[in-house]
PDB file of C-alpha atoms in Angstrom:
ATOM      1  CA  MET A   1      13.736 -13.422  -5.989  1.00  0.00           C
ATOM      2  CA  GLU A   2      10.034 -13.322  -7.098  1.00  0.00           C
ATOM      3  CA  ASN A   3       8.018 -10.231  -6.702  1.00  0.00           C
ATOM      4  CA  SER A   4       5.341 -10.668  -4.052  1.00  0.00           C
ATOM      5  CA  SER A   5       2.948  -8.484  -6.006  1.00  0.00           C
ATOM      6  CA  LEU A   6       2.552 -11.361  -8.519  1.00  0.00           C
ATOM      7  CA  PHE A   7       0.704 -13.401  -5.979  1.00  0.00           C
ATOM      8  CA  PHE A   8      -2.975 -12.434  -5.486  1.00  0.00           C
ATOM      9  CA  ASN A   9      -4.037 -15.619  -3.963  1.00  0.00           C
ATOM     10  CA  PHE A  10      -2.636 -18.428  -1.771  1.00  0.00           C
ATOM     11  CA  ASN A  11      -2.633 -22.046  -3.059  1.00  0.00           C
ATOM     12  CA  LEU A  12      -3.521 -24.721  -0.588  1.00  0.00           C
ATOM     13  CA  THR A  13      -1.387 -27.509  -2.057  1.00  0.00           C
ATOM     14  CA  MET A  14      -2.365 -30.376   0.326  1.00  0.00           C
ATOM     15  CA  PHE A  15      -5.753 -30.915  -1.320  1.00  0.00           C
ATOM     16  CA  VAL A  16      -3.876 -32.326  -4.407  1.00  0.00           C
ATOM     17  CA  ASN A  17      -3.004 -35.388  -2.465  1.00  0.00           C
ATOM     18  CA  ILE A  18      -6.707 -36.296  -1.899  1.00  0.00           C
ATOM     19  CA  GLY A  19      -7.365 -36.977  -5.537  1.00  0.00           C
ATOM     20  CA  SER A  20     -10.281 -39.412  -6.282  1.00  0.00           C
ATOM     21  CA  TYR A  21     -11.190 -39.509  -2.547  1.00  0.00           C
ATOM     22  CA  ARG A  22     -12.609 -36.059  -2.576  1.00  0.00           C
ATOM     23  CA  TYR A  23     -16.296 -37.134  -2.779  1.00  0.00           C
ATOM     24  CA  PRO A  24     -16.227 -39.701   0.034  1.00  0.00           C
ATOM     25  CA  ALA A  25     -14.052 -37.239   2.092  1.00  0.00           C
ATOM     26  CA  PHE A  26     -16.735 -34.523   1.441  1.00  0.00           C
ATOM     27  CA  VAL A  27     -19.545 -36.591   2.644  1.00  0.00           C
ATOM     28  CA  PHE A  28     -17.685 -37.747   5.730  1.00  0.00           C
ATOM     29  CA  CYS A  29     -16.513 -34.198   6.630  1.00  0.00           C
ATOM     30  CA  LEU A  30     -20.014 -32.860   6.134  1.00  0.00           C
ATOM     31  CA  LEU A  31     -21.361 -35.411   8.595  1.00  0.00           C
ATOM     32  CA  LEU A  32     -18.602 -34.515  10.944  1.00  0.00           C
ATOM     33  CA  PHE A  33     -19.585 -30.793  10.664  1.00  0.00           C
ATOM     34  CA  ALA A  34     -23.234 -31.670  11.193  1.00  0.00           C
ATOM     35  CA  MET A  35     -22.352 -33.742  14.262  1.00  0.00           C
ATOM     36  CA  ILE A  36     -20.236 -30.957  15.725  1.00  0.00           C
ATOM     37  CA  VAL A  37     -22.921 -28.364  15.337  1.00  0.00           C
ATOM     38  CA  SER A  38     -25.737 -30.667  16.566  1.00  0.00           C
ATOM     39  CA  ALA A  39     -23.782 -31.906  19.695  1.00  0.00           C
ATOM     40  CA  ASN A  40     -22.711 -28.354  20.770  1.00  0.00           C
ATOM     41  CA  LEU A  41     -26.141 -26.950  20.060  1.00  0.00           C
ATOM     42  CA  VAL A  42     -27.666 -29.644  22.286  1.00  0.00           C
ATOM     43  CA  ILE A  43     -25.293 -28.776  25.122  1.00  0.00           C
ATOM     44  CA  ILE A  44     -26.028 -24.944  24.742  1.00  0.00           C
ATOM     45  CA  LEU A  45     -29.875 -25.609  24.604  1.00  0.00           C
ATOM     46  CA  VAL A  46     -29.922 -27.955  27.596  1.00  0.00           C
ATOM     47  CA  ILE A  47     -27.830 -25.701  29.858  1.00  0.00           C
ATOM     48  CA  SER A  48     -29.693 -22.539  28.730  1.00  0.00           C
ATOM     49  CA  GLN A  49     -33.200 -23.966  29.303  1.00  0.00           C
ATOM     50  CA  GLN A  50     -32.507 -25.706  32.652  1.00  0.00           C
ATOM     51  CA  ARG A  51     -32.465 -23.390  35.552  1.00  0.00           C
ATOM     52  CA  THR A  52     -30.696 -25.966  37.746  1.00  0.00           C
ATOM     53  CA  LEU A  53     -27.771 -25.758  35.361  1.00  0.00           C
ATOM     54  CA  HIS A  54     -27.349 -22.011  35.654  1.00  0.00           C
ATOM     55  CA  GLU A  55     -24.116 -22.227  37.557  1.00  0.00           C
ATOM     56  CA  PRO A  56     -20.514 -21.033  36.724  1.00  0.00           C
ATOM     57  CA  MET A  57     -19.280 -24.526  35.645  1.00  0.00           C
ATOM     58  CA  TYR A  58     -22.071 -24.982  33.186  1.00  0.00           C
ATOM     59  CA  PHE A  59     -21.710 -21.463  31.997  1.00  0.00           C
ATOM     60  CA  PHE A  60     -18.012 -22.164  30.960  1.00  0.00           C
ATOM     61  CA  ILE A  61     -19.114 -25.361  29.223  1.00  0.00           C
ATOM     62  CA  VAL A  62     -21.535 -23.274  27.108  1.00  0.00           C
ATOM     63  CA  CYS A  63     -18.494 -20.993  26.356  1.00  0.00           C
ATOM     64  CA  LEU A  64     -16.585 -23.996  25.184  1.00  0.00           C
ATOM     65  CA  SER A  65     -19.465 -25.083  22.920  1.00  0.00           C
ATOM     66  CA  ILE A  66     -19.861 -21.612  21.465  1.00  0.00           C
ATOM     67  CA  ASN A  67     -16.172 -21.458  20.764  1.00  0.00           C
ATOM     68  CA  SER A  68     -16.411 -24.910  19.042  1.00  0.00           C
ATOM     69  CA  LEU A  69     -19.175 -23.635  16.842  1.00  0.00           C
ATOM     70  CA  TYR A  70     -17.143 -20.431  16.094  1.00  0.00           C
ATOM     71  CA  GLY A  71     -13.993 -22.428  15.170  1.00  0.00           C
ATOM     72  CA  SER A  72     -15.940 -24.899  13.009  1.00  0.00           C
ATOM     73  CA  ALA A  73     -17.707 -22.158  11.151  1.00  0.00           C
ATOM     74  CA  GLY A  74     -14.418 -20.637  10.388  1.00  0.00           C
ATOM     75  CA  PHE A  75     -12.904 -23.816   8.940  1.00  0.00           C
ATOM     76  CA  PHE A  76     -15.520 -26.297   7.570  1.00  0.00           C
ATOM     77  CA  PRO A  77     -17.502 -24.221   4.979  1.00  0.00           C
ATOM     78  CA  ARG A  78     -14.349 -23.228   3.118  1.00  0.00           C
ATOM     79  CA  PHE A  79     -12.775 -26.672   3.560  1.00  0.00           C
ATOM     80  CA  LEU A  80     -15.846 -28.436   2.172  1.00  0.00           C
ATOM     81  CA  MET A  81     -15.885 -26.053  -0.918  1.00  0.00           C
ATOM     82  CA  ASP A  82     -12.173 -26.914  -1.479  1.00  0.00           C
ATOM     83  CA  LEU A  83     -12.785 -30.623  -1.307  1.00  0.00           C
ATOM     84  CA  LEU A  84     -15.118 -30.358  -4.348  1.00  0.00           C
ATOM     85  CA  SER A  85     -13.073 -27.772  -6.148  1.00  0.00           C
ATOM     86  CA  ASP A  86     -10.447 -28.364  -8.839  1.00  0.00           C
ATOM     87  CA  THR A  87      -8.593 -25.289  -7.822  1.00  0.00           C
ATOM     88  CA  HIS A  88      -7.709 -24.502  -4.214  1.00  0.00           C
ATOM     89  CA  LEU A  89      -6.877 -20.768  -4.275  1.00  0.00           C
ATOM     90  CA  ILE A  90      -7.821 -18.430  -1.528  1.00  0.00           C
ATOM     91  CA  SER A  91      -7.466 -14.652  -1.548  1.00  0.00           C
ATOM     92  CA  HIS A  92      -5.141 -12.982   0.833  1.00  0.00           C
ATOM     93  CA  SER A  93      -7.977 -11.333   2.772  1.00  0.00           C
ATOM     94  CA  ALA A  94      -9.936 -14.566   3.115  1.00  0.00           C
ATOM     95  CA  CYS A  95      -6.748 -16.429   4.168  1.00  0.00           C
ATOM     96  CA  TYR A  96      -6.011 -13.824   6.932  1.00  0.00           C
ATOM     97  CA  ILE A  97      -9.590 -13.900   8.211  1.00  0.00           C
ATOM     98  CA  GLN A  98      -9.436 -17.673   8.399  1.00  0.00           C
ATOM     99  CA  ILE A  99      -6.181 -17.446  10.286  1.00  0.00           C
ATOM    100  CA  TYR A 100      -7.707 -15.058  12.803  1.00  0.00           C
ATOM    101  CA  VAL A 101     -10.819 -17.140  13.395  1.00  0.00           C
ATOM    102  CA  ILE A 102      -8.902 -20.563  13.786  1.00  0.00           C
ATOM    103  CA  TYR A 103      -6.175 -19.022  15.873  1.00  0.00           C
ATOM    104  CA  THR A 104      -8.686 -17.159  18.107  1.00  0.00           C
ATOM    105  CA  TYR A 105     -10.741 -20.420  18.425  1.00  0.00           C
ATOM    106  CA  ALA A 106      -7.424 -22.070  19.612  1.00  0.00           C
ATOM    107  CA  CYS A 107      -6.565 -19.331  22.116  1.00  0.00           C
ATOM    108  CA  ASN A 108     -10.121 -19.168  23.372  1.00  0.00           C
ATOM    109  CA  GLU A 109     -10.160 -22.813  23.980  1.00  0.00           C
ATOM    110  CA  LEU A 110      -6.996 -22.563  26.086  1.00  0.00           C
ATOM    111  CA  THR A 111      -8.038 -19.588  28.091  1.00  0.00           C
ATOM    112  CA  ILE A 112     -11.514 -20.942  28.826  1.00  0.00           C
ATOM    113  CA  LEU A 113     -10.025 -24.144  30.060  1.00  0.00           C
ATOM    114  CA  SER A 114      -7.707 -22.230  32.353  1.00  0.00           C
ATOM    115  CA  VAL A 115     -10.700 -20.315  33.760  1.00  0.00           C
ATOM    116  CA  MET A 116     -12.578 -23.622  34.247  1.00  0.00           C
ATOM    117  CA  ALA A 117      -9.529 -24.914  36.193  1.00  0.00           C
ATOM    118  CA  TYR A 118      -9.889 -21.870  38.508  1.00  0.00           C
ATOM    119  CA  ASP A 119     -13.662 -22.563  38.939  1.00  0.00           C
ATOM    120  CA  ARG A 120     -12.877 -26.269  39.960  1.00  0.00           C
ATOM    121  CA  TYR A 121     -10.169 -25.106  42.264  1.00  0.00           C
ATOM    122  CA  VAL A 122     -12.502 -22.707  44.117  1.00  0.00           C
ATOM    123  CA  ALA A 123     -15.343 -25.234  44.188  1.00  0.00           C
ATOM    124  CA  ILE A 124     -13.182 -28.003  45.730  1.00  0.00           C
ATOM    125  CA  CYS A 125     -10.604 -26.220  47.787  1.00  0.00           C
ATOM    126  CA  GLN A 126     -12.671 -23.306  48.986  1.00  0.00           C
ATOM    127  CA  PRO A 127     -16.348 -24.611  48.885  1.00  0.00           C
ATOM    128  CA  LEU A 128     -17.567 -22.273  51.575  1.00  0.00           C
ATOM    129  CA  HIS A 129     -16.435 -19.274  49.560  1.00  0.00           C
ATOM    130  CA  TYR A 130     -17.489 -20.620  46.207  1.00  0.00           C
ATOM    131  CA  HIS A 131     -20.724 -18.523  45.807  1.00  0.00           C
ATOM    132  CA  THR A 132     -19.232 -15.379  47.093  1.00  0.00           C
ATOM    133  CA  LYS A 133     -16.144 -15.690  44.780  1.00  0.00           C
ATOM    134  CA  MET A 134     -17.814 -17.079  41.647  1.00  0.00           C
ATOM    135  CA  THR A 135     -20.670 -14.440  41.260  1.00  0.00           C
ATOM    136  CA  LEU A 136     -22.292 -13.685  38.041  1.00  0.00           C
ATOM    137  CA  LYS A 137     -20.098 -10.531  37.692  1.00  0.00           C
ATOM    138  CA  THR A 138     -16.933 -12.466  38.351  1.00  0.00           C
ATOM    139  CA  VAL A 139     -17.901 -15.206  35.891  1.00  0.00           C
ATOM    140  CA  SER A 140     -18.815 -12.580  33.195  1.00  0.00           C
ATOM    141  CA  LYS A 141     -15.405 -10.888  33.732  1.00  0.00           C
ATOM    142  CA  LEU A 142     -13.487 -14.144  33.566  1.00  0.00           C
ATOM    143  CA  ALA A 143     -15.228 -15.135  30.260  1.00  0.00           C
ATOM    144  CA  ALA A 144     -14.710 -11.695  28.827  1.00  0.00           C
ATOM    145  CA  PHE A 145     -11.063 -11.708  29.775  1.00  0.00           C
ATOM    146  CA  ALA A 146     -10.613 -15.167  28.095  1.00  0.00           C
ATOM    147  CA  TRP A 147     -12.121 -13.961  24.823  1.00  0.00           C
ATOM    148  CA  LEU A 148     -10.373 -10.556  24.906  1.00  0.00           C
ATOM    149  CA  CYS A 149      -6.932 -11.895  25.438  1.00  0.00           C
ATOM    150  CA  SER A 150      -7.310 -14.195  22.524  1.00  0.00           C
ATOM    151  CA  ALA A 151      -8.591 -11.324  20.290  1.00  0.00           C
ATOM    152  CA  ILE A 152      -5.711  -8.906  21.199  1.00  0.00           C
ATOM    153  CA  PHE A 153      -2.920 -11.550  20.744  1.00  0.00           C
ATOM    154  CA  ASN A 154      -4.264 -12.645  17.372  1.00  0.00           C
ATOM    155  CA  ILE A 155      -4.962  -9.233  16.039  1.00  0.00           C
ATOM    156  CA  THR A 156      -1.298  -8.518  16.755  1.00  0.00           C
ATOM    157  CA  LEU A 157       0.142 -11.710  15.224  1.00  0.00           C
ATOM    158  CA  THR A 158      -2.205 -11.639  12.186  1.00  0.00           C
ATOM    159  CA  SER A 159      -1.297  -7.976  11.394  1.00  0.00           C
ATOM    160  CA  LEU A 160       2.388  -8.795  11.626  1.00  0.00           C
ATOM    161  CA  THR A 161       2.037 -11.752   9.317  1.00  0.00           C
ATOM    162  CA  ALA A 162      -0.095  -9.778   6.782  1.00  0.00           C
ATOM    163  CA  LYS A 163       2.625  -7.123   6.378  1.00  0.00           C
ATOM    164  CA  LEU A 164       5.269  -9.670   5.281  1.00  0.00           C
ATOM    165  CA  PRO A 165       6.440  -9.354   1.523  1.00  0.00           C
ATOM    166  CA  LEU A 166       6.014 -12.710   0.131  1.00  0.00           C
ATOM    167  CA  CYS A 167       7.928 -14.589  -2.581  1.00  0.00           C
ATOM    168  CA  GLY A 168       5.554 -17.540  -3.115  1.00  0.00           C
ATOM    169  CA  ASN A 169       1.956 -18.605  -2.597  1.00  0.00           C
ATOM    170  CA  LYS A 170       1.957 -22.266  -1.803  1.00  0.00           C
ATOM    171  CA  ILE A 171       0.803 -23.224   1.596  1.00  0.00           C
ATOM    172  CA  HIS A 172       1.250 -26.909   2.419  1.00  0.00           C
ATOM    173  CA  LYS A 173      -1.820 -27.284   4.513  1.00  0.00           C
ATOM    174  CA  VAL A 174      -5.553 -27.621   4.150  1.00  0.00           C
ATOM    175  CA  PHE A 175      -6.165 -24.232   5.784  1.00  0.00           C
ATOM    176  CA  CYS A 176      -4.250 -21.007   6.165  1.00  0.00           C
ATOM    177  CA  ALA A 177      -1.745 -20.873   9.003  1.00  0.00           C
ATOM    178  CA  MET A 178       0.658 -18.133  10.113  1.00  0.00           C
ATOM    179  CA  TRP A 179       3.858 -20.365  10.206  1.00  0.00           C
ATOM    180  CA  ASN A 180       3.292 -21.464   6.621  1.00  0.00           C
ATOM    181  CA  ILE A 181       2.876 -17.913   5.360  1.00  0.00           C
ATOM    182  CA  SER A 182       5.954 -16.855   7.279  1.00  0.00           C
ATOM    183  CA  LYS A 183       7.971 -19.410   5.440  1.00  0.00           C
ATOM    184  CA  LEU A 184       7.066 -17.553   2.166  1.00  0.00           C
ATOM    185  CA  SER A 185       8.482 -14.281   3.406  1.00  0.00           C
ATOM    186  CA  CYS A 186      11.111 -12.611   1.113  1.00  0.00           C
ATOM    187  CA  VAL A 187      12.771 -11.098   4.240  1.00  0.00           C
ATOM    188  CA  ARG A 188      13.749 -12.496   7.550  1.00  0.00           C
ATOM    189  CA  THR A 189      10.973 -12.841  10.036  1.00  0.00           C
ATOM    190  CA  VAL A 190      12.916 -12.237  13.257  1.00  0.00           C
ATOM    191  CA  ILE A 191      10.484  -9.720  14.701  1.00  0.00           C
ATOM    192  CA  ASN A 192       7.476 -11.865  13.858  1.00  0.00           C
ATOM    193  CA  ASN A 193       9.112 -14.907  15.449  1.00  0.00           C
ATOM    194  CA  ILE A 194      10.049 -13.035  18.634  1.00  0.00           C
ATOM    195  CA  VAL A 195       6.683 -11.470  19.145  1.00  0.00           C
ATOM    196  CA  GLY A 196       4.937 -14.818  18.252  1.00  0.00           C
ATOM    197  CA  LEU A 197       7.143 -16.771  20.728  1.00  0.00           C
ATOM    198  CA  LEU A 198       6.583 -14.198  23.430  1.00  0.00           C
ATOM    199  CA  LEU A 199       2.847 -14.047  23.088  1.00  0.00           C
ATOM    200  CA  VAL A 200       2.227 -17.726  22.428  1.00  0.00           C
ATOM    201  CA  GLY A 201       4.986 -19.043  24.755  1.00  0.00           C
ATOM    202  CA  THR A 202       3.897 -16.791  27.654  1.00  0.00           C
ATOM    203  CA  THR A 203       0.230 -17.631  27.216  1.00  0.00           C
ATOM    204  CA  VAL A 204       0.736 -21.296  26.947  1.00  0.00           C
ATOM    205  CA  PHE A 205       3.232 -21.470  29.772  1.00  0.00           C
ATOM    206  CA  ILE A 206       1.103 -19.468  32.189  1.00  0.00           C
ATOM    207  CA  VAL A 207      -2.038 -21.514  31.338  1.00  0.00           C
ATOM    208  CA  VAL A 208      -0.437 -24.879  31.491  1.00  0.00           C
ATOM    209  CA  PHE A 209       1.442 -23.927  34.719  1.00  0.00           C
ATOM    210  CA  TYR A 210      -1.808 -22.674  36.244  1.00  0.00           C
ATOM    211  CA  VAL A 211      -3.810 -25.683  35.371  1.00  0.00           C
ATOM    212  CA  PHE A 212      -1.252 -28.027  36.829  1.00  0.00           C
ATOM    213  CA  TYR A 213      -1.006 -25.843  39.976  1.00  0.00           C
ATOM    214  CA  THR A 214      -4.802 -26.000  40.511  1.00  0.00           C
ATOM    215  CA  TYR A 215      -4.864 -29.739  40.099  1.00  0.00           C
ATOM    216  CA  ILE A 216      -2.014 -30.266  42.515  1.00  0.00           C
ATOM    217  CA  ARG A 217      -3.912 -28.195  45.101  1.00  0.00           C
ATOM    218  CA  ILE A 218      -7.122 -30.222  44.317  1.00  0.00           C
ATOM    219  CA  ILE A 219      -5.190 -33.569  44.817  1.00  0.00           C
ATOM    220  CA  LEU A 220      -3.787 -32.335  48.136  1.00  0.00           C
ATOM    221  CA  VAL A 221      -7.217 -31.384  49.400  1.00  0.00           C
ATOM    222  CA  CYS A 222      -8.702 -34.744  48.199  1.00  0.00           C
ATOM    223  CA  ARG A 223      -5.900 -36.666  49.983  1.00  0.00           C
ATOM    224  CA  ARG A 224      -7.187 -35.334  53.334  1.00  0.00           C
ATOM    225  CA  SER A 225     -10.820 -35.762  52.584  1.00  0.00           C
ATOM    226  CA  SER A 226     -13.366 -38.600  52.750  1.00  0.00           C
ATOM    227  CA  SER A 227     -13.892 -41.093  49.929  1.00  0.00           C
ATOM    228  CA  GLU A 228     -17.328 -39.644  49.151  1.00  0.00           C
ATOM    229  CA  PHE A 229     -15.752 -36.073  48.715  1.00  0.00           C
ATOM    230  CA  LYS A 230     -12.962 -37.656  46.485  1.00  0.00           C
ATOM    231  CA  GLY A 231     -15.621 -39.234  44.247  1.00  0.00           C
ATOM    232  CA  LYS A 232     -17.576 -36.013  43.828  1.00  0.00           C
ATOM    233  CA  ALA A 233     -14.306 -34.177  43.093  1.00  0.00           C
ATOM    234  CA  LEU A 234     -13.226 -36.669  40.568  1.00  0.00           C
ATOM    235  CA  GLN A 235     -16.667 -36.532  38.863  1.00  0.00           C
ATOM    236  CA  SER A 236     -16.577 -32.808  38.444  1.00  0.00           C
ATOM    237  CA  CYS A 237     -12.931 -32.561  37.406  1.00  0.00           C
ATOM    238  CA  LEU A 238     -12.690 -35.641  35.116  1.00  0.00           C
ATOM    239  CA  PRO A 239     -14.436 -34.007  32.081  1.00  0.00           C
ATOM    240  CA  HIS A 240     -12.180 -30.850  32.316  1.00  0.00           C
ATOM    241  CA  THR A 241      -9.075 -33.078  32.641  1.00  0.00           C
ATOM    242  CA  VAL A 242     -10.087 -35.148  29.578  1.00  0.00           C
ATOM    243  CA  THR A 243     -10.901 -31.945  27.591  1.00  0.00           C
ATOM    244  CA  PHE A 244      -7.552 -30.392  28.450  1.00  0.00           C
ATOM    245  CA  LEU A 245      -5.624 -33.474  27.500  1.00  0.00           C
ATOM    246  CA  ILE A 246      -7.504 -33.766  24.239  1.00  0.00           C
ATOM    247  CA  TYR A 247      -6.782 -30.095  23.409  1.00  0.00           C
ATOM    248  CA  SER A 248      -3.128 -30.406  24.478  1.00  0.00           C
ATOM    249  CA  ILE A 249      -2.410 -33.462  22.365  1.00  0.00           C
ATOM    250  CA  THR A 250      -4.078 -32.121  19.153  1.00  0.00           C
ATOM    251  CA  GLY A 251      -2.545 -28.691  19.669  1.00  0.00           C
ATOM    252  CA  PHE A 252       0.946 -30.156  20.102  1.00  0.00           C
ATOM    253  CA  SER A 253       0.427 -32.361  16.946  1.00  0.00           C
ATOM    254  CA  ASP A 254      -0.522 -29.184  15.001  1.00  0.00           C
ATOM    255  CA  VAL A 255       2.546 -27.273  16.150  1.00  0.00           C
ATOM    256  CA  ALA A 256       4.813 -30.264  15.431  1.00  0.00           C
ATOM    257  CA  LEU A 257       3.303 -30.659  12.030  1.00  0.00           C
ATOM    258  CA  SER A 258       4.066 -27.074  11.074  1.00  0.00           C
ATOM    259  CA  ARG A 259       7.795 -27.530  11.985  1.00  0.00           C
ATOM    260  CA  VAL A 260       8.418 -30.600   9.795  1.00  0.00           C
ATOM    261  CA  ASN A 261       8.624 -31.048   6.070  1.00  0.00           C
ATOM    262  CA  ILE A 262       5.030 -32.227   5.241  1.00  0.00           C
ATOM    263  CA  GLU A 263       6.230 -33.332   1.791  1.00  0.00           C
ATOM    264  CA  GLN A 264       8.218 -36.212   3.443  1.00  0.00           C
ATOM    265  CA  LEU A 265       5.185 -37.551   5.273  1.00  0.00           C
ATOM    266  CA  ASN A 266       2.466 -39.849   3.940  1.00  0.00           C
ATOM    267  CA  PRO A 267      -0.079 -37.416   2.200  1.00  0.00           C
ATOM    268  CA  TYR A 268      -3.038 -39.066   3.926  1.00  0.00           C
ATOM    269  CA  VAL A 269      -1.383 -38.913   7.370  1.00  0.00           C
ATOM    270  CA  ALA A 270      -0.411 -35.379   6.797  1.00  0.00           C
ATOM    271  CA  VAL A 271      -4.073 -34.404   6.009  1.00  0.00           C
ATOM    272  CA  ILE A 272      -5.375 -36.219   8.965  1.00  0.00           C
ATOM    273  CA  LEU A 273      -2.829 -34.529  11.293  1.00  0.00           C
ATOM    274  CA  SER A 274      -3.789 -31.126   9.783  1.00  0.00           C
ATOM    275  CA  LEU A 275      -7.427 -31.735  10.554  1.00  0.00           C
ATOM    276  CA  GLU A 276      -7.386 -33.198  14.034  1.00  0.00           C
ATOM    277  CA  PHE A 277      -6.828 -29.833  15.747  1.00  0.00           C
ATOM    278  CA  VAL A 278      -9.930 -28.231  14.254  1.00  0.00           C
ATOM    279  CA  VAL A 279     -12.122 -31.396  14.362  1.00  0.00           C
ATOM    280  CA  ILE A 280     -11.368 -33.489  17.418  1.00  0.00           C
ATOM    281  CA  PRO A 281     -11.956 -30.954  20.309  1.00  0.00           C
ATOM    282  CA  PRO A 282     -15.205 -29.472  18.934  1.00  0.00           C
ATOM    283  CA  LEU A 283     -16.495 -33.027  18.309  1.00  0.00           C
ATOM    284  CA  LEU A 284     -15.397 -34.672  21.548  1.00  0.00           C
ATOM    285  CA  ASN A 285     -15.905 -31.755  24.025  1.00  0.00           C
ATOM    286  CA  PRO A 286     -19.709 -31.945  24.085  1.00  0.00           C
ATOM    287  CA  VAL A 287     -19.594 -35.824  24.187  1.00  0.00           C
ATOM    288  CA  VAL A 288     -17.238 -35.774  27.264  1.00  0.00           C
ATOM    289  CA  TYR A 289     -19.373 -33.308  29.111  1.00  0.00           C
ATOM    290  CA  GLY A 290     -22.678 -34.777  28.030  1.00  0.00           C
ATOM    291  CA  LEU A 291     -21.642 -38.278  29.156  1.00  0.00           C
ATOM    292  CA  LYS A 292     -19.547 -37.584  32.255  1.00  0.00           C
ATOM    293  CA  LEU A 293     -21.665 -34.975  33.997  1.00  0.00           C
ATOM    294  CA  PRO A 294     -24.962 -36.645  35.275  1.00  0.00           C
ATOM    295  CA  GLU A 295     -26.926 -33.389  35.353  1.00  0.00           C
ATOM    296  CA  ILE A 296     -26.326 -32.721  31.715  1.00  0.00           C
ATOM    297  CA  ARG A 297     -26.721 -36.375  30.768  1.00  0.00           C
ATOM    298  CA  LYS A 298     -30.110 -36.585  32.511  1.00  0.00           C
ATOM    299  CA  HIS A 299     -31.480 -33.542  30.741  1.00  0.00           C
ATOM    300  CA  ILE A 300     -30.172 -34.731  27.371  1.00  0.00           C
ATOM    301  CA  SER A 301     -31.888 -38.026  27.883  1.00  0.00           C
ATOM    302  CA  LYS A 302     -35.119 -36.254  28.618  1.00  0.00           C
ATOM    303  CA  MET A 303     -34.776 -34.065  25.543  1.00  0.00           C
ATOM    304  CA  LEU A 304     -34.039 -37.044  23.258  1.00  0.00           C
ATOM    305  CA  SER A 305     -36.988 -39.006  24.677  1.00  0.00           C
ATOM    306  CA  TRP A 306     -39.611 -36.373  23.760  1.00  0.00           C
TER     307      TRP A 306
END
């Protein structure tokens, strides 16, 4: 058994598969990063500058955009450097920081989407009580709760992972991930697995169950309502539904990828599947909300026409 003290860095081995495509890949990913930053900044600026958009739903959309910028900042700069580098070593401290940022981004996305489901539920199922329930104080508490839960969960999981004695340093991914590091452990990771499954499983189960519950209630209310009401409800819920589905599919793909032998996959397919979780939601979320919500679309059009 190799001594874990021999490994001062982790080696991100999946970059080896890119080879001569590194320069086109760098340009493409740099453009993607620029598009993500630009699109989310536009959403944040439009909502923050327009008083008519100072409502709970739009506040949570801003939270999603801020989270997208946060997650992208934790992934892209290091990733772009690695694309141009001949060596793909990352220190333990930098690796665990990247894990914390990417995993909190993932958890924040999930918790914010669950809070947004509650907002839509109150707006459609209890419209007369909406402004008394969704006050500025309540909205602030919900947003703080979403971010705080993610921080606590990931501090716990990252700390447990960082304490593992390691007998290797090769991570078969383009960024650091807890499961990949756990597989390098010299000892059994029963406690880590149990804590991880309890925290992640409980969080995911509660959020997914609650989102489905709110939408079942919304559908039941819409069935008894007029066609005009149904149209307005669909218009306000559709962006959230699309965003939640995008996040769920990309999140499931990332979890599934971590459980299979990546070396048996086509290297380019493996790289693309590794990237989609940290690229697709931050890129598509502002597009979905910018195109589907008429108030945001109208103000973006005005901004672009100046």
